[in-house]
Every structure is written in C-alpha cells, then in structure tokens.
Amino acid sequence: MLRSSARLLRTTGALRGPKGGKSFSSEVLPVDHSLPNPSWNEDMRLLFDQFMKKSEDGSWKRLPSYKCNLTERIEDVKIFFPDAKLLKEQMSQAQLFPRSLGEGVGFEYVMFHNHVEDRTVCIFQGGPHLQGVPGFLHGGAIATMIDSTLGMCAVLTGGIAMTANLNINFRRPIPLCSVVVINCQLDRVEGRKLFVSCNIRSMDEKTLYSEATSTFVKLDPKKKIDIRASGAFYTNLQ
Amino acid sequence: MLRSSARLLRTTGALRGPKGGKSFSSEVLPVDHSLPNPSWNEDMRLLFDQFMKKSEDGSWKRLPSYKCNLTERIEDVKIFFPDAKLLKEQMSQAQLFPRSLGEGVGFEYVMFHNHVEDRTVCIFQGGPHLQGVPGFLHGGAIATMIDSTLGMCAVLTGGIAMTANLNINFRRPIPLCSVVVINCQLDRVEGRKLFVSCNIRSMDEKTLYSEATSTFVKLDPKKKIDIRASGAFYTNLQ
C-alpha cells in the first residue's frame, strides 16, 4: 500500500512524538511503543539490548513508533489523493493498525534502520490475539509485519513510495508469543521502482519462517529522505 | 499459513457455535460475528441481504465466524505439529486475529461459499483501527482478509491445506470504513497443490483495489471437506 510522507510520519510518529507533541489532539504524553514494556519476554529484551548497543556508534538507529491519531494531518494525504473522502468522525477514531491491539496481546515490535547498508530490522513478538491455527500466528499478522518493515525500509532508503506488489513464501508456521527477527534490505532501484526483500528467522537465525519480496513505486523522487539528519528527515516531508 | 482442520473449525467456529457450545470454556453463548451488528454500514447490510437471498436456494452458504478460544483443541494441532510448544497460559488468551479487534473498529466481514463454483466471497468493512496511510487501510489489513478468504476457499474446496505462497498486487488504496468485496476462486488442482486467486473490488465492481494469487499444499488429501453436508463437514475433521 501507500508509503507516503504521512505514512512515514504516522509509523515513526515523529511529528507526534515528544518533540512535536503539540500536534497531538490529546494532552497526554504519547507513548513510544518501540520501547520495552512489561509484556516483552526475555528474548525480545535481549535482542532489543543488542540492537541498542549496535546503535551506539550511529550505524543503526531505533525508529520510534506511536499509535498516532492523525486528525490534523489529513491535508498531507490530500496531496496524493485529492479526491479522498476523509470523514472527520472516522479519522478521529483512526489508529495505526499494527499498534491498535492492547499491550502484549497483539504486535509488539521495534524497528532499527541502518542507513549505510539500506537495511531495516524488526524484532517482533506476536501476541495471543494474532492467532491463526491454534498456537501459531495468522498469516495475515505475519504479512502485516512484513508489509510494515518492507515499507519502512523502502521509504527510509528510497523516499516516498507506494507498494505495488507483495510476494510472501511461508516456510514454517510461527509459534504464538515467540520472538522472530525480520531482516529487510533494499535490493536495487530501477527508475522509480524500489525492489525490497526480507526474511523472517528465529532469534538464533537457524529457523527460516518466511521470505518475501516487494516492489515499491516512488511517488516523488525529488523528496529524498535522509535518516542521518533527523531534523530534516522529519520536517522536509511536510 | 496453515489451513488445517483446526484452522477451519476456528475460522468458522463450527465446533464452538450453538451446536457445539459445550466445548466453550466460557458459559456465555458465543456470538456469531458474521451476522449484522450496529457498526455495519448501509452498504454492508445491503450486500449481506443480497447474498442471504442468493443463499435461499442452497447454492451459496453463509459461513459462521466466532472469536474462538481453542484451549481444548490443542490436540488437533499436535497431529500436524507434534513438537509444537503450546503453553496453556498463552492458549487461554488466544483469539482469532481477524476477530480480535472491537466491534466496528477492526475487521467486520462475512463470507459466503458456493460449493458448485468453488468460490468464496467475503464482504468486508475495514474499521478505523486498520489504518495505514491516513484515511486508508493498512496493506497488512488487506493481506489479512485476503489470506483469510483464500484460505477458506482452499479448505472448503480442496481439503486440509497449508499456504505456501501469497502474492498480492495492490492497485489502489482502500478508503477506511468503506465496504469492498473479495471474490475468491479455486483455479486448479495439481497433485497436492491448490491454486487459488482473488480480487478486491468496490461494491459496484467498478473499482479494482487488489488482486492476489496463492498456492496451498494439501496436508491430507483423504480428508475431503464437504460443505453440503454441514454435519459431516464439521465432524469429519475431528
């Protein structure tokens, strides 16, 4: 689906985080859901700590994530979809899908991006409300995290883009409440097309659960996103 | 992902519906979420009524759907995954992913199956908690409904099966809270492989939102599921 500036801002929650908190409709300080919470198990915390350590030299960067309610950001969308009917009542209830379930029962995840290698890693713990066959994650829940991580990788490396294709090979079912690692990379760029791929592996990397490829199409090649300059990275999308 | 007997039972909720109510851990009568509720908009109700009318001659059949909690059905899964670690505490919290969000804010849908044409239709209204880019459904939410409908079509026409591949082409973003129709069909069977495809269109069929193909692999070709014999359909999977 669409990976626009608004999408990126919503996903990372940058404009609505502590630095841009005044744009939140609520007075409550927004929660960054990419930080540890009591529902994270030992494996999730261990991987989080490992990537936080990798981030110390600046090669990796943790991506904040908020359950944004973008009632005031509708104008951003209209740039790409001038005929979109965005109803105020519906928009006021809107929540980012992967953050819409309660703490611990749905998608617990944190993403890190490496701007040198054009890679995005997602550490993901799938809760009990993501069940497909008893004891295992629903294919749609896996697709959701794949779509989210591939989209983030595409946007952060290639700019504002829209998913044209998502192709997933399921190798093994993922046990409910286990922790897996989604490794995404930008494979190549051909004109306005961005080719991104990923795999999902167990924490010890021995088990391959899924593989996916995706094609994104840039919406505006001039709007290059540079994660290295965090200020410009967020503001030049407005 | 896996489309097993347990998956089917969970999805349709057959064993946990009013006829098999005693296997529910709760004493509360289970809610069939494929029936209209106050959150359904006019379009959703209109399409539901149209398909209910088509079902009068028996060619189409509405598929019931429950937020099953399969704590007692773990043994079913162990047939296919004897080494699965199904923790009692986690399983007691488990919910079917597409039914895990609150009424009206998540996935509102009803499926109908035509056993003569090997087709499954899903009428789907995506709520405000399924948001991707502001005003539109998240790609993962679309993939979830595609996966669910393709899986149902494969199981009902070909028997117990597991998804090997899911390939989605996104043509246009789907507006939040709109109603779309997912049309699935079994294209062909080659040995143990089931090839299923679908498209997502607007209510008036004029707008094509997405197209998808999927390959399923039968787990046990002998266990043919016959939707025409509703009793046997549910019980011969046990």
PDB file of C-alpha atoms in Angstrom, chain A residues 1-4 6-7 10 68 70 73 77 81 84 86 90-91 93-98 100-101 105 107 128-144 147-148 162-174 176-177, chain B residues 1-4 6-7 10 68 70 73 77 81 84 86 90-91 93-98 100-101 105 107 128-144 147-148 162-174 176-177:
ATOM      1  CA  MET A   1       0.000   0.000   0.000  1.00  0.00           C
ATOM      2  CA  LEU A   2       0.932   3.620   0.056  1.00  0.00           C
ATOM      3  CA  ARG A   3       4.151   4.582   1.752  1.00  0.00           C
ATOM      4  CA  SER A   4       3.895   8.326   1.805  1.00  0.00           C
ATOM      5  CA  ALA A   6       2.204  10.886   6.062  1.00  0.00           C
ATOM      6  CA  ARG A   7       2.573   7.147   6.355  1.00  0.00           C
ATOM      7  CA  ARG A  10       2.468   8.134  11.304  1.00  0.00           C
ATOM      8  CA  CYS A  68      -0.902   8.239  16.071  1.00  0.00           C
ATOM      9  CA  LEU A  70      -3.680  11.967  12.531  1.00  0.00           C
ATOM     10  CA  ARG A  73      -2.687  15.525   9.076  1.00  0.00           C
ATOM     11  CA  VAL A  77      -2.852  12.814   2.337  1.00  0.00           C
ATOM     12  CA  PHE A  81      -5.276  11.706  -3.095  1.00  0.00           C
ATOM     13  CA  ALA A  84     -10.120  11.168  -0.971  1.00  0.00           C
ATOM     14  CA  LEU A  86     -11.675  11.621   4.713  1.00  0.00           C
ATOM     15  CA  GLN A  90     -13.827   8.267  11.233  1.00  0.00           C
ATOM     16  CA  MET A  91     -10.443   9.960  11.219  1.00  0.00           C
ATOM     17  CA  GLN A  93     -11.024   7.227  15.765  1.00  0.00           C
ATOM     18  CA  ALA A  94      -8.271   6.107  13.407  1.00  0.00           C
ATOM     19  CA  GLN A  95      -5.293   4.160  14.730  1.00  0.00           C
ATOM     20  CA  LEU A  96      -2.234   2.667  13.104  1.00  0.00           C
ATOM     21  CA  PHE A  97      -3.235  -0.961  12.518  1.00  0.00           C
ATOM     22  CA  PRO A  98      -0.122  -2.698  13.951  1.00  0.00           C
ATOM     23  CA  SER A 100      -4.234  -0.936  17.529  1.00  0.00           C
ATOM     24  CA  LEU A 101      -4.235  -4.027  19.776  1.00  0.00           C
ATOM     25  CA  VAL A 105      -1.739  -9.304  23.069  1.00  0.00           C
ATOM     26  CA  PHE A 107       2.006  -6.712  17.716  1.00  0.00           C
ATOM     27  CA  PRO A 128      -2.116 -14.340  21.577  1.00  0.00           C
ATOM     28  CA  HIS A 129      -4.650 -12.178  19.711  1.00  0.00           C
ATOM     29  CA  LEU A 130      -2.770 -12.740  16.453  1.00  0.00           C
ATOM     30  CA  GLN A 131      -3.705 -16.398  16.291  1.00  0.00           C
ATOM     31  CA  GLY A 132      -4.377 -18.293  13.082  1.00  0.00           C
ATOM     32  CA  VAL A 133      -4.248 -22.056  13.555  1.00  0.00           C
ATOM     33  CA  PRO A 134      -4.212 -22.695  17.328  1.00  0.00           C
ATOM     34  CA  GLY A 135      -0.775 -22.000  18.738  1.00  0.00           C
ATOM     35  CA  PHE A 136       0.526 -20.174  15.669  1.00  0.00           C
ATOM     36  CA  LEU A 137       0.427 -16.691  14.149  1.00  0.00           C
ATOM     37  CA  HIS A 138      -2.181 -15.895  11.487  1.00  0.00           C
ATOM     38  CA  GLY A 139      -0.699 -15.474   8.012  1.00  0.00           C
ATOM     39  CA  GLY A 140      -2.241 -12.002   7.888  1.00  0.00           C
ATOM     40  CA  ALA A 141      -0.407 -10.993  11.069  1.00  0.00           C
ATOM     41  CA  ILE A 142       2.871 -12.120   9.518  1.00  0.00           C
ATOM     42  CA  ALA A 143       2.017 -10.266   6.309  1.00  0.00           C
ATOM     43  CA  THR A 144       1.254  -7.153   8.367  1.00  0.00           C
ATOM     44  CA  ASP A 147       4.452  -5.086   4.940  1.00  0.00           C
ATOM     45  CA  SER A 148       5.289  -2.647   7.729  1.00  0.00           C
ATOM     46  CA  MET A 162       3.791   3.069  -2.759  1.00  0.00           C
ATOM     47  CA  THR A 163       3.762  -0.734  -2.639  1.00  0.00           C
ATOM     48  CA  ALA A 164       2.835  -2.266  -5.960  1.00  0.00           C
ATOM     49  CA  ASN A 165       3.461  -5.915  -5.118  1.00  0.00           C
ATOM     50  CA  LEU A 166       3.990  -8.104  -2.049  1.00  0.00           C
ATOM     51  CA  ASN A 167       5.003 -11.734  -2.541  1.00  0.00           C
ATOM     52  CA  ILE A 168       5.385 -13.961   0.530  1.00  0.00           C
ATOM     53  CA  ASN A 169       6.647 -17.536   0.765  1.00  0.00           C
ATOM     54  CA  PHE A 170       5.595 -19.172   4.021  1.00  0.00           C
ATOM     55  CA  ARG A 171       8.097 -21.860   5.011  1.00  0.00           C
ATOM     56  CA  ARG A 172       7.073 -22.746   8.563  1.00  0.00           C
ATOM     57  CA  PRO A 173       4.335 -21.562  10.929  1.00  0.00           C
ATOM     58  CA  ILE A 174       5.498 -19.108  13.622  1.00  0.00           C
ATOM     59  CA  LEU A 176       2.396 -17.710  19.078  1.00  0.00           C
ATOM     60  CA  CYS A 177       4.262 -15.462  21.559  1.00  0.00           C
TER      61      CYS A 177
ATOM     62  CA  MET B   1      -0.036 -20.204   6.676  1.00  0.00           C
ATOM     63  CA  LEU B   2      -1.551 -23.424   7.837  1.00  0.00           C
ATOM     64  CA  ARG B   3      -5.094 -24.210   6.794  1.00  0.00           C
ATOM     65  CA  SER B   4      -5.852 -27.239   8.891  1.00  0.00           C
ATOM     66  CA  ALA B   6      -8.348 -26.810  13.468  1.00  0.00           C
ATOM     67  CA  ARG B   7      -7.932 -23.654  11.435  1.00  0.00           C
ATOM     68  CA  ARG B  10     -11.605 -21.912  14.459  1.00  0.00           C
ATOM     69  CA  CYS B  68     -12.867 -18.933  19.242  1.00  0.00           C
ATOM     70  CA  LEU B  70      -9.407 -23.162  21.363  1.00  0.00           C
ATOM     71  CA  ARG B  73      -8.442 -28.080  20.768  1.00  0.00           C
ATOM     72  CA  VAL B  77      -2.857 -29.114  16.220  1.00  0.00           C
ATOM     73  CA  PHE B  81       2.885 -30.293  14.723  1.00  0.00           C
ATOM     74  CA  ALA B  84       4.666 -27.657  18.996  1.00  0.00           C
ATOM     75  CA  LEU B  86       1.529 -24.843  23.152  1.00  0.00           C
ATOM     76  CA  GLN B  90      -0.947 -18.282  26.215  1.00  0.00           C
ATOM     77  CA  MET B  91      -3.558 -20.518  24.641  1.00  0.00           C
ATOM     78  CA  GLN B  93      -5.791 -15.849  25.924  1.00  0.00           C
ATOM     79  CA  ALA B  94      -5.661 -16.741  22.242  1.00  0.00           C
ATOM     80  CA  GLN B  95      -8.103 -15.166  19.804  1.00  0.00           C
ATOM     81  CA  LEU B  96      -8.604 -15.436  16.070  1.00  0.00           C
ATOM     82  CA  PHE B  97      -6.673 -12.470  14.686  1.00  0.00           C
ATOM     83  CA  PRO B  98      -9.323 -11.045  12.318  1.00  0.00           C
ATOM     84  CA  SER B 100      -9.599  -9.753  17.888  1.00  0.00           C
ATOM     85  CA  LEU B 101     -10.471  -6.071  17.464  1.00  0.00           C
ATOM     86  CA  VAL B 105     -13.202  -0.613  14.688  1.00  0.00           C
ATOM     87  CA  PHE B 107     -12.457  -6.326  10.650  1.00  0.00           C
ATOM     88  CA  PRO B 128     -10.695   2.926  11.734  1.00  0.00           C
ATOM     89  CA  HIS B 129      -8.207   0.796  13.697  1.00  0.00           C
ATOM     90  CA  LEU B 130      -6.986  -0.792  10.473  1.00  0.00           C
ATOM     91  CA  GLN B 131      -5.384   2.398   9.255  1.00  0.00           C
ATOM     92  CA  GLY B 132      -2.195   2.554   7.201  1.00  0.00           C
ATOM     93  CA  VAL B 133      -1.710   5.898   5.475  1.00  0.00           C
ATOM     94  CA  PRO B 134      -4.270   8.303   6.984  1.00  0.00           C
ATOM     95  CA  GLY B 135      -7.703   7.604   5.578  1.00  0.00           C
ATOM     96  CA  PHE B 136      -6.821   4.244   4.044  1.00  0.00           C
ATOM     97  CA  LEU B 137      -6.499   0.614   5.089  1.00  0.00           C
ATOM     98  CA  HIS B 138      -3.092  -0.758   6.040  1.00  0.00           C
ATOM     99  CA  GLY B 139      -1.662  -3.186   3.465  1.00  0.00           C
ATOM    100  CA  GLY B 140      -1.398  -5.778   6.236  1.00  0.00           C
ATOM    101  CA  ALA B 141      -5.106  -5.491   6.992  1.00  0.00           C
ATOM    102  CA  ILE B 142      -5.880  -6.085   3.322  1.00  0.00           C
ATOM    103  CA  ALA B 143      -3.467  -9.027   3.265  1.00  0.00           C
ATOM    104  CA  THR B 144      -5.178 -10.428   6.375  1.00  0.00           C
ATOM    105  CA  ASP B 147      -5.315 -14.601   3.420  1.00  0.00           C
ATOM    106  CA  SER B 148      -8.448 -15.460   5.398  1.00  0.00           C
ATOM    107  CA  MET B 162      -1.322 -25.079   4.101  1.00  0.00           C
ATOM    108  CA  THR B 163      -0.489 -21.836   2.318  1.00  0.00           C
ATOM    109  CA  ALA B 164       2.860 -21.981   0.590  1.00  0.00           C
ATOM    110  CA  ASN B 165       2.722 -18.657  -1.246  1.00  0.00           C
ATOM    111  CA  LEU B 166       0.697 -15.433  -1.195  1.00  0.00           C
ATOM    112  CA  ASN B 167       1.253 -12.891  -3.963  1.00  0.00           C
ATOM    113  CA  ILE B 168      -0.674  -9.591  -3.816  1.00  0.00           C
ATOM    114  CA  ASN B 169      -0.821  -6.785  -6.370  1.00  0.00           C
ATOM    115  CA  PHE B 170      -2.069  -3.552  -4.831  1.00  0.00           C
ATOM    116  CA  ARG B 171      -3.772  -1.427  -7.474  1.00  0.00           C
ATOM    117  CA  ARG B 172      -5.440   1.316  -5.428  1.00  0.00           C
ATOM    118  CA  PRO B 173      -5.606   2.158  -1.719  1.00  0.00           C
ATOM    119  CA  ILE B 174      -8.884   1.167   0.004  1.00  0.00           C
ATOM    120  CA  LEU B 176     -11.079   3.441   5.608  1.00  0.00           C
ATOM    121  CA  CYS B 177     -14.618   2.356   6.609  1.00  0.00           C
TER     122      CYS B 177
END
